[in-house]
Coordinates of C-alpha atoms and ligand atoms in Angstrom, one line a residue:
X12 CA -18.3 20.9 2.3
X13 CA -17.7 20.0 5.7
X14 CA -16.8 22.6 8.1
X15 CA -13.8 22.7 10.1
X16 CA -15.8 23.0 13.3
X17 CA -18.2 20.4 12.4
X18 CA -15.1 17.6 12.3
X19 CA -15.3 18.0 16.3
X20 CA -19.0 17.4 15.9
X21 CA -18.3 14.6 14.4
X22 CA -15.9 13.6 16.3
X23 CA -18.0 13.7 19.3
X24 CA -20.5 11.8 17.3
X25 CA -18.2 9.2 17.1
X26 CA -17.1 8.9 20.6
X27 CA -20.9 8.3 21.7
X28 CA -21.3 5.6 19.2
X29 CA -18.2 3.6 19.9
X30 CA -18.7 4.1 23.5
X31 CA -22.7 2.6 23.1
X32 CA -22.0 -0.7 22.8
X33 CA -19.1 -1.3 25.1
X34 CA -18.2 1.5 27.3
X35 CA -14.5 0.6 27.5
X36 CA -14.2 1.0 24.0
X37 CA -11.3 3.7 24.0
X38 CA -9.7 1.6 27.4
X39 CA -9.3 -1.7 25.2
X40 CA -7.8 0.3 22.5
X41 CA -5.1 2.0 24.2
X42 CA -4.1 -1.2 25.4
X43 CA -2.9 -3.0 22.8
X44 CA -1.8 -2.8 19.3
X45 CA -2.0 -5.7 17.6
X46 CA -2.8 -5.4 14.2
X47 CA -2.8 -8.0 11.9
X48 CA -2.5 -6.0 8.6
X49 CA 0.2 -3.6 7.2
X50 CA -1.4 -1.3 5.0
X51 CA 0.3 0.5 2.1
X52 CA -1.8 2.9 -0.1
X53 CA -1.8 5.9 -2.0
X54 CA -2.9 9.2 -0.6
X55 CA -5.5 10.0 -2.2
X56 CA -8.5 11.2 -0.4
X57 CA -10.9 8.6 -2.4
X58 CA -9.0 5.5 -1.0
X59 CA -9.8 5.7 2.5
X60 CA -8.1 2.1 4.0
X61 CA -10.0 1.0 6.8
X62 CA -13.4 2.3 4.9
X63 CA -13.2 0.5 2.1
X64 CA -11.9 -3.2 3.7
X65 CA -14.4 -2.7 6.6
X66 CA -12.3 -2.7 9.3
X67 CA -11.7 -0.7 12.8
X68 CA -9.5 1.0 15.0
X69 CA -6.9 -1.5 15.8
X70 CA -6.9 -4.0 13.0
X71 CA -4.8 -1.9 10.1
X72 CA -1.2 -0.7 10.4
X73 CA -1.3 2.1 7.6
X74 CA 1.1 4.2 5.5
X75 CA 0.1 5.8 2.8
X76 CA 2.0 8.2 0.6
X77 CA 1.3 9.7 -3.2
X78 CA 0.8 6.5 -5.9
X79 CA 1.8 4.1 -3.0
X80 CA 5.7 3.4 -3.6
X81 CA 7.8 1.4 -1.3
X82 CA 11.5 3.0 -2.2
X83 CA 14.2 1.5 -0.9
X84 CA 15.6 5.1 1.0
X85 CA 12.4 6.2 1.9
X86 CA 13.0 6.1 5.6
X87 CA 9.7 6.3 6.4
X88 CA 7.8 3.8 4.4
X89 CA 10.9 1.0 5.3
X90 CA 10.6 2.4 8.9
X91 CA 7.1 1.4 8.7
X92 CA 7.9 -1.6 6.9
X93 CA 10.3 -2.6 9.6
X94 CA 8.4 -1.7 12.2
X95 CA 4.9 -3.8 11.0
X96 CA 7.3 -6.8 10.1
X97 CA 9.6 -7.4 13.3
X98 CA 7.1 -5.8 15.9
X99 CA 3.9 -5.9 15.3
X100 CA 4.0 -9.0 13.8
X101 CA 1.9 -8.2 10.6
X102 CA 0.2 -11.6 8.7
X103 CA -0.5 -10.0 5.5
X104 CA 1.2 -6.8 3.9
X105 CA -1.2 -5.5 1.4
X106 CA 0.0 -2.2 -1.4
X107 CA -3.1 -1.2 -2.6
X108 CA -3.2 0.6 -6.0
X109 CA -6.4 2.4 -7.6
X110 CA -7.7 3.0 -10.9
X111 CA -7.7 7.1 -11.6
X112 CA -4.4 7.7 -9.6
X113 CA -3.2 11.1 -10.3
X114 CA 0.6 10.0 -9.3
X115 CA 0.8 7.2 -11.9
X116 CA -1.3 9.6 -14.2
X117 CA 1.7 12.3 -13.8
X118 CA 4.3 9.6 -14.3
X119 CA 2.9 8.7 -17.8
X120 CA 3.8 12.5 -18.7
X121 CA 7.1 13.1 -19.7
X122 CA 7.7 16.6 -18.5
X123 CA 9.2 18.1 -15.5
X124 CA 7.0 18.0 -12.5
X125 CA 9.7 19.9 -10.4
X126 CA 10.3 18.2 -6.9
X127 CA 7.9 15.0 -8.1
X128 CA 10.5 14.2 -10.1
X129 CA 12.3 11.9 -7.8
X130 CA 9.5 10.3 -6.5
X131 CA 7.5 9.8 -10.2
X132 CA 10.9 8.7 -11.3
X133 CA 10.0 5.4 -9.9
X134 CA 6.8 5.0 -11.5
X135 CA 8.7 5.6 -14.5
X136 CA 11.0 3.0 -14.4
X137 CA 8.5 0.5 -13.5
X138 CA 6.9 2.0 -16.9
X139 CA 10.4 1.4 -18.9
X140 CA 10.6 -2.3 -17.6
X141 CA 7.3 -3.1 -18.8
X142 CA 7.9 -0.9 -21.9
X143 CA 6.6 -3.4 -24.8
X144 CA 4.0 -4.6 -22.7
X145 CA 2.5 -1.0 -22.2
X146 CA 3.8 0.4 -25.6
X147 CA 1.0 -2.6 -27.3
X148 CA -1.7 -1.4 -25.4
X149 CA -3.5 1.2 -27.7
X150 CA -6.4 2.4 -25.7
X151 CA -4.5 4.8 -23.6
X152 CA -7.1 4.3 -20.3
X153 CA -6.5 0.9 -20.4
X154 CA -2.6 1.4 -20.7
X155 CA -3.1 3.9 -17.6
X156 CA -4.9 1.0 -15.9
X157 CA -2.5 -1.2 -16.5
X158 CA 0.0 1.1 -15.2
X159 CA -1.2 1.2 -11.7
X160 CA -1.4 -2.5 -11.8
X161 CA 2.1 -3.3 -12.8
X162 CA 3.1 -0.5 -10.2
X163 CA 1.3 -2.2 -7.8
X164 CA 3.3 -5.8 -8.4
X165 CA 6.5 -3.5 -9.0
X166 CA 6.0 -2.2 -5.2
X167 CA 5.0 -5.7 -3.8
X168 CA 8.4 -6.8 -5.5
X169 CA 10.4 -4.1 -3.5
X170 CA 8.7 -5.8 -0.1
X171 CA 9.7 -8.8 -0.9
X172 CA 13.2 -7.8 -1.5
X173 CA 13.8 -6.3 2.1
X174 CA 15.5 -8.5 4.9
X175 CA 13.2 -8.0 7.2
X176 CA 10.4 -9.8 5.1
X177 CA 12.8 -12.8 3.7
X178 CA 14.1 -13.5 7.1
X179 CA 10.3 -13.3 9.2
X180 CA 8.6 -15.2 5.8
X181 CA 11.8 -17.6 6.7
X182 CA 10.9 -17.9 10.2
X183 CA 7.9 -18.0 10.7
X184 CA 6.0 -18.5 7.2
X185 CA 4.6 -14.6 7.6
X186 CA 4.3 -11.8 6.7
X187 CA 2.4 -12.8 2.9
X188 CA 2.3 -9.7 0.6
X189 CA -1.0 -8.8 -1.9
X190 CA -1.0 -6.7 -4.1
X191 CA -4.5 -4.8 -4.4
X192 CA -6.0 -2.5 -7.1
X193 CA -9.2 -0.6 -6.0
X194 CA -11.4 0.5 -8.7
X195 CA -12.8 3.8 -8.4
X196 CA -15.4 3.3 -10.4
X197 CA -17.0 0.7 -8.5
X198 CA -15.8 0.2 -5.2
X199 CA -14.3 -3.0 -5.4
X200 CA -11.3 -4.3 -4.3
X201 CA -9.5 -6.2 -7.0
X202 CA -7.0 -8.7 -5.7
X203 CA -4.3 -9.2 -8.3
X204 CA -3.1 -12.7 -6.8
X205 CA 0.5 -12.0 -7.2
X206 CA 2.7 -15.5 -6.5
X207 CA 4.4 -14.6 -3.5
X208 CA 6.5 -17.5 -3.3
X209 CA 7.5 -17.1 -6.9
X210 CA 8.6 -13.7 -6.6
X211 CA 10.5 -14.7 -3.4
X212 CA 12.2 -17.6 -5.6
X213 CA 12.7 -15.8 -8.9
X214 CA 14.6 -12.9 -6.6
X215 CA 16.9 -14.9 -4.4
X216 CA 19.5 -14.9 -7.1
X217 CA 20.4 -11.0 -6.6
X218 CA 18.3 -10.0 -3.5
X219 CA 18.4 -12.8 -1.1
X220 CA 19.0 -11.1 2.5
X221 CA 18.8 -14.2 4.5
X222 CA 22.2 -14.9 5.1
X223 CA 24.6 -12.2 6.9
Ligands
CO330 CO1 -3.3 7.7 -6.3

């Protein structure tokens, strides 16, 4: 285990190898923040963001919370939402799933998980709308995995149904939303290729924003 004393340590370490290269380092970063990514993951400690898609300080907008949910009255993932979309200017909106996710896991168990309840509640229902789907898959793993997936799209979904994304996307022709599985057991980032545009389409009967 890392010590607690050995984080500064590293921290230090750090410091001298960002600052090796280009001595300004920390001065261009406080600058600016410009990123061109909103990231939205799940908390868990295996799934580190910038880590795993190879990027620096500066280039990901992150939020990450337990099975990566967008919900509509979670103030702060919309706050985030709102803020990546109309102020930073975000290109691509990424929610990034992962195989082995103890939230989703939980969900799949019906018993009361006390104040999870809410919050697995939506994992649930994205379980119920996909009911026969899931139901037909026998090999309970690869039901679990498939889980995460369709949470994944069901969260995507959720973006695309804000105001703040229809009316930018209507603007401007960004942000574009992914939806990302990482898989644990190998390290790779599996895009799911969701149709954006078709989601956009198929959902402007009930949850077009665009107009006021
Ligand atoms: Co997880």
């Amino acid at each position: 285990m890392t010590t607690y004393e050995e984080i500064f340590q590293n921290n230090q370490a750090w410091i001298a190898q960002k600052t090796s290269n280009n001595k300004d380092f920390f001065k261009e970063l406080a600058a600016d923040h410009n990123p061109d990514y909103l990231y939205i993951g799940c908390s868990d400690s295996r799934v580190t963001a910038e880590e795993v898609m190879g990027l620096g300080p500066g280039e990901v907008f992150v939020h990450r919370n337990v099975a990566n949910l967008v919900n509509n009255v979670d103030l702060n993932v919309m706050s985030v939402l709102n803020y990546a979309i109309k102020h930073l200017n975000v290109k691509h909106i990424i929610v990034c799933g992962h195989y082995n996710c103890g939230g989703v896991k939980a969900a799949m168990m019906p018993k009361d998980m006390g104040i999870l309840n809410p919050w697995l509640r939506n994992i649930r229902d994205v379980y119920r709308h996909h009911k026969a789907e899931l139901d037909a898959i026998s090999d309970q793993g690869q039901r679990y995995d498939r889980l995460v997936e369709l949470n994944v799209v069901e969260q995507c979904t959720n973006i695309i149904k804000t105001a703040a994304l229809q009316l930018s996307y209507q603007n401007t022709g960004y942000p574009v939303v992914h939806g990302w599985v990482f898989d644990i057991h190998s390290g790779k980032i599996i895009d799911l290729n969701i149709d954006f545009k078709a989601i956009l389409e198929e959902i402007k009967d009930i949850y077009d924003l665009t107009k006021s």
